[in-house]
């Protein structure tokens, strides 16, 4: 079971997953060894499944980020899933309920890249594109 102390540790890791046990302990009033033990338990029980790098897509040359709602043609789901590795622009993809089957976050260089990406999707279904203006949670 995850308790309130575990939730505080998780909150600190969400802010900075590279924070030391000492830093986390200072923030939540726990010894570094206790923080280490709790984090290890959270990892062992798969509450924490991993750590990842958050990239600045602008700095990498991807100035356009979009969400694409995608209604796959009948019988195309498995084919699309099998071909996902052919779309490195897709950073996140989820199967969803509702009129569309898929929602994905895509990073692109520019509008021409977006047009070419959409053209590649058209064999699988009907995309609806939404430009991402800003990330309100991250403040940019």
PDB file of C-alpha atoms in Angstrom:
ATOM      1  CA  UNK A   1       0.000   0.000   0.000  1.00  0.00           C
ATOM      2  CA  UNK A   2       1.116   3.495  -0.827  1.00  0.00           C
ATOM      3  CA  UNK A   3       0.855   5.882   2.119  1.00  0.00           C
ATOM      4  CA  UNK A   4       1.055   9.674   2.392  1.00  0.00           C
ATOM      5  CA  UNK A   5       4.844   9.618   2.808  1.00  0.00           C
ATOM      6  CA  UNK A   6       5.181   7.562  -0.386  1.00  0.00           C
ATOM      7  CA  UNK A   7       2.972  10.086  -2.174  1.00  0.00           C
ATOM      8  CA  UNK A   8       5.240  12.905  -0.974  1.00  0.00           C
ATOM      9  CA  UNK A   9       8.271  11.039  -2.303  1.00  0.00           C
ATOM     10  CA  UNK A  10       6.524  10.463  -5.628  1.00  0.00           C
ATOM     11  CA  UNK A  11       5.651  14.161  -5.823  1.00  0.00           C
ATOM     12  CA  UNK A  12       9.313  15.077  -5.297  1.00  0.00           C
ATOM     13  CA  UNK A  13      10.417  12.592  -7.945  1.00  0.00           C
ATOM     14  CA  UNK A  14       7.906  14.051 -10.390  1.00  0.00           C
ATOM     15  CA  UNK A  15       9.508  17.457  -9.865  1.00  0.00           C
ATOM     16  CA  UNK A  16      13.041  16.082 -10.239  1.00  0.00           C
ATOM     17  CA  UNK A  17      13.555  12.367 -10.750  1.00  0.00           C
ATOM     18  CA  UNK A  18      17.311  12.874 -10.336  1.00  0.00           C
ATOM     19  CA  UNK A  19      17.011  14.370  -6.854  1.00  0.00           C
ATOM     20  CA  UNK A  20      19.179  12.645  -4.282  1.00  0.00           C
ATOM     21  CA  UNK A  21      17.796  10.774  -1.305  1.00  0.00           C
ATOM     22  CA  UNK A  22      19.221  13.578   0.866  1.00  0.00           C
ATOM     23  CA  UNK A  23      17.371  16.269  -1.115  1.00  0.00           C
ATOM     24  CA  UNK A  24      14.080  14.369  -1.044  1.00  0.00           C
ATOM     25  CA  UNK A  25      14.495  13.616   2.647  1.00  0.00           C
ATOM     26  CA  UNK A  26      15.008  17.322   3.425  1.00  0.00           C
ATOM     27  CA  UNK A  27      11.859  18.235   1.496  1.00  0.00           C
ATOM     28  CA  UNK A  28       9.633  15.738   3.286  1.00  0.00           C
ATOM     29  CA  UNK A  29      11.340  15.367   6.673  1.00  0.00           C
ATOM     30  CA  UNK A  30      12.694  11.840   6.279  1.00  0.00           C
ATOM     31  CA  UNK A  31      16.187  10.346   6.544  1.00  0.00           C
ATOM     32  CA  UNK A  32      17.997   9.549   3.278  1.00  0.00           C
ATOM     33  CA  UNK A  33      18.085   5.833   4.134  1.00  0.00           C
ATOM     34  CA  UNK A  34      14.311   5.788   4.684  1.00  0.00           C
ATOM     35  CA  UNK A  35      13.791   7.575   1.365  1.00  0.00           C
ATOM     36  CA  UNK A  36      16.019   5.022  -0.371  1.00  0.00           C
ATOM     37  CA  UNK A  37      14.142   2.083   1.177  1.00  0.00           C
ATOM     38  CA  UNK A  38      10.761   3.532   0.237  1.00  0.00           C
ATOM     39  CA  UNK A  39      11.821   4.292  -3.338  1.00  0.00           C
ATOM     40  CA  UNK A  40      13.218   0.770  -3.670  1.00  0.00           C
ATOM     41  CA  UNK A  41       9.893  -0.646  -2.437  1.00  0.00           C
ATOM     42  CA  UNK A  42       7.961   1.560  -4.877  1.00  0.00           C
ATOM     43  CA  UNK A  43      10.179   0.305  -7.718  1.00  0.00           C
ATOM     44  CA  UNK A  44       9.973  -3.347  -6.612  1.00  0.00           C
ATOM     45  CA  UNK A  45       6.168  -3.218  -6.511  1.00  0.00           C
ATOM     46  CA  UNK A  46       6.065  -1.420  -9.910  1.00  0.00           C
ATOM     47  CA  UNK A  47       4.392   1.673  -8.488  1.00  0.00           C
ATOM     48  CA  UNK A  48       7.390   3.440 -10.026  1.00  0.00           C
ATOM     49  CA  UNK A  49       7.918   1.817 -13.410  1.00  0.00           C
ATOM     50  CA  UNK A  50      10.865   3.890 -14.539  1.00  0.00           C
ATOM     51  CA  UNK A  51      12.377   7.291 -15.070  1.00  0.00           C
ATOM     52  CA  UNK A  52      12.540   9.206 -18.318  1.00  0.00           C
ATOM     53  CA  UNK A  53      14.204  12.175 -19.900  1.00  0.00           C
ATOM     54  CA  UNK A  54      11.983  15.093 -20.889  1.00  0.00           C
ATOM     55  CA  UNK A  55      13.250  16.611 -24.090  1.00  0.00           C
ATOM     56  CA  UNK A  56      12.980  20.199 -25.271  1.00  0.00           C
ATOM     57  CA  UNK A  57      11.622  19.519 -28.749  1.00  0.00           C
ATOM     58  CA  UNK A  58      12.156  23.141 -29.804  1.00  0.00           C
ATOM     59  CA  UNK A  59      15.886  22.842 -29.124  1.00  0.00           C
ATOM     60  CA  UNK A  60      15.985  19.591 -31.095  1.00  0.00           C
ATOM     61  CA  UNK A  61      14.517  21.321 -34.162  1.00  0.00           C
ATOM     62  CA  UNK A  62      10.917  20.189 -33.756  1.00  0.00           C
ATOM     63  CA  UNK A  63       9.047  23.495 -33.662  1.00  0.00           C
ATOM     64  CA  UNK A  64       5.575  22.048 -34.113  1.00  0.00           C
ATOM     65  CA  UNK A  65       3.720  19.793 -31.682  1.00  0.00           C
ATOM     66  CA  UNK A  66       0.253  18.442 -32.397  1.00  0.00           C
ATOM     67  CA  UNK A  67      -2.360  16.085 -31.069  1.00  0.00           C
ATOM     68  CA  UNK A  68      -3.955  13.937 -33.715  1.00  0.00           C
ATOM     69  CA  UNK A  69      -7.268  12.222 -33.122  1.00  0.00           C
ATOM     70  CA  UNK A  70      -7.410   9.305 -35.499  1.00  0.00           C
ATOM     71  CA  UNK A  71     -10.352   7.271 -36.740  1.00  0.00           C
ATOM     72  CA  UNK A  72      -8.897   4.100 -38.195  1.00  0.00           C
ATOM     73  CA  UNK A  73     -10.526   2.430 -41.171  1.00  0.00           C
ATOM     74  CA  UNK A  74     -12.196  -0.892 -40.378  1.00  0.00           C
ATOM     75  CA  UNK A  75      -9.611  -3.654 -40.031  1.00  0.00           C
ATOM     76  CA  UNK A  76      -6.606  -1.284 -39.944  1.00  0.00           C
ATOM     77  CA  UNK A  77      -5.885  -1.229 -36.189  1.00  0.00           C
ATOM     78  CA  UNK A  78      -3.403  -4.121 -36.106  1.00  0.00           C
ATOM     79  CA  UNK A  79      -1.654  -2.940 -39.268  1.00  0.00           C
ATOM     80  CA  UNK A  80      -1.291   0.562 -37.829  1.00  0.00           C
ATOM     81  CA  UNK A  81       0.023  -0.789 -34.511  1.00  0.00           C
ATOM     82  CA  UNK A  82       2.528  -2.974 -36.368  1.00  0.00           C
ATOM     83  CA  UNK A  83       3.761   0.080 -38.320  1.00  0.00           C
ATOM     84  CA  UNK A  84       4.184   2.472 -35.351  1.00  0.00           C
ATOM     85  CA  UNK A  85       7.966   2.202 -35.508  1.00  0.00           C
ATOM     86  CA  UNK A  86       7.751   3.740 -38.993  1.00  0.00           C
ATOM     87  CA  UNK A  87       6.503   6.960 -37.372  1.00  0.00           C
ATOM     88  CA  UNK A  88       9.315   8.307 -35.153  1.00  0.00           C
ATOM     89  CA  UNK A  89       7.443  11.618 -34.940  1.00  0.00           C
ATOM     90  CA  UNK A  90       4.870  10.001 -32.632  1.00  0.00           C
ATOM     91  CA  UNK A  91       5.958  10.528 -29.029  1.00  0.00           C
ATOM     92  CA  UNK A  92       2.805   9.201 -27.343  1.00  0.00           C
ATOM     93  CA  UNK A  93      -0.064   7.106 -28.662  1.00  0.00           C
ATOM     94  CA  UNK A  94      -3.167   5.782 -26.926  1.00  0.00           C
ATOM     95  CA  UNK A  95      -6.162   3.712 -27.958  1.00  0.00           C
ATOM     96  CA  UNK A  96      -9.293   5.542 -26.824  1.00  0.00           C
ATOM     97  CA  UNK A  97     -13.063   5.279 -26.768  1.00  0.00           C
ATOM     98  CA  UNK A  98     -15.393   7.539 -28.707  1.00  0.00           C
ATOM     99  CA  UNK A  99     -15.701   8.420 -32.383  1.00  0.00           C
ATOM    100  CA  UNK A 100     -11.925   8.141 -32.869  1.00  0.00           C
ATOM    101  CA  UNK A 101      -9.836   5.068 -32.014  1.00  0.00           C
ATOM    102  CA  UNK A 102      -6.442   6.663 -31.398  1.00  0.00           C
ATOM    103  CA  UNK A 103      -4.992   9.851 -29.953  1.00  0.00           C
ATOM    104  CA  UNK A 104      -1.337  10.634 -30.446  1.00  0.00           C
ATOM    105  CA  UNK A 105       1.105  13.373 -29.647  1.00  0.00           C
ATOM    106  CA  UNK A 106       3.385  14.136 -32.564  1.00  0.00           C
ATOM    107  CA  UNK A 107       6.462  16.372 -32.881  1.00  0.00           C
ATOM    108  CA  UNK A 108       7.333  17.826 -36.261  1.00  0.00           C
ATOM    109  CA  UNK A 109       9.770  20.263 -37.785  1.00  0.00           C
ATOM    110  CA  UNK A 110       7.237  22.523 -39.490  1.00  0.00           C
ATOM    111  CA  UNK A 111       3.923  22.658 -41.373  1.00  0.00           C
ATOM    112  CA  UNK A 112       5.347  20.895 -44.432  1.00  0.00           C
ATOM    113  CA  UNK A 113       6.485  18.035 -42.200  1.00  0.00           C
ATOM    114  CA  UNK A 114       2.961  17.938 -40.721  1.00  0.00           C
ATOM    115  CA  UNK A 115       1.439  17.752 -44.192  1.00  0.00           C
ATOM    116  CA  UNK A 116       3.760  14.886 -45.161  1.00  0.00           C
ATOM    117  CA  UNK A 117       3.035  13.086 -41.889  1.00  0.00           C
ATOM    118  CA  UNK A 118      -0.730  13.365 -42.395  1.00  0.00           C
ATOM    119  CA  UNK A 119      -0.344  12.076 -45.960  1.00  0.00           C
ATOM    120  CA  UNK A 120       1.371   8.967 -44.554  1.00  0.00           C
ATOM    121  CA  UNK A 121      -1.497   8.430 -42.089  1.00  0.00           C
ATOM    122  CA  UNK A 122      -4.274   8.626 -44.693  1.00  0.00           C
ATOM    123  CA  UNK A 123      -3.843   4.980 -45.735  1.00  0.00           C
ATOM    124  CA  UNK A 124      -4.868   3.927 -42.204  1.00  0.00           C
ATOM    125  CA  UNK A 125      -7.742   6.278 -41.439  1.00  0.00           C
ATOM    126  CA  UNK A 126      -9.013   9.801 -40.971  1.00  0.00           C
ATOM    127  CA  UNK A 127      -6.861  12.138 -38.852  1.00  0.00           C
ATOM    128  CA  UNK A 128      -8.037  15.289 -37.079  1.00  0.00           C
ATOM    129  CA  UNK A 129      -5.136  17.551 -36.143  1.00  0.00           C
ATOM    130  CA  UNK A 130      -4.972  19.969 -33.209  1.00  0.00           C
ATOM    131  CA  UNK A 131      -1.957  22.262 -32.808  1.00  0.00           C
ATOM    132  CA  UNK A 132      -0.525  22.446 -29.300  1.00  0.00           C
ATOM    133  CA  UNK A 133      -0.158  26.111 -28.370  1.00  0.00           C
ATOM    134  CA  UNK A 134       1.284  25.617 -24.889  1.00  0.00           C
ATOM    135  CA  UNK A 135       1.600  23.144 -22.044  1.00  0.00           C
ATOM    136  CA  UNK A 136      -0.300  24.741 -19.173  1.00  0.00           C
ATOM    137  CA  UNK A 137       1.027  22.327 -16.566  1.00  0.00           C
ATOM    138  CA  UNK A 138       4.664  22.969 -17.511  1.00  0.00           C
ATOM    139  CA  UNK A 139       4.033  26.658 -18.104  1.00  0.00           C
ATOM    140  CA  UNK A 140       5.340  26.838 -21.671  1.00  0.00           C
TER     141      UNK A 140
END
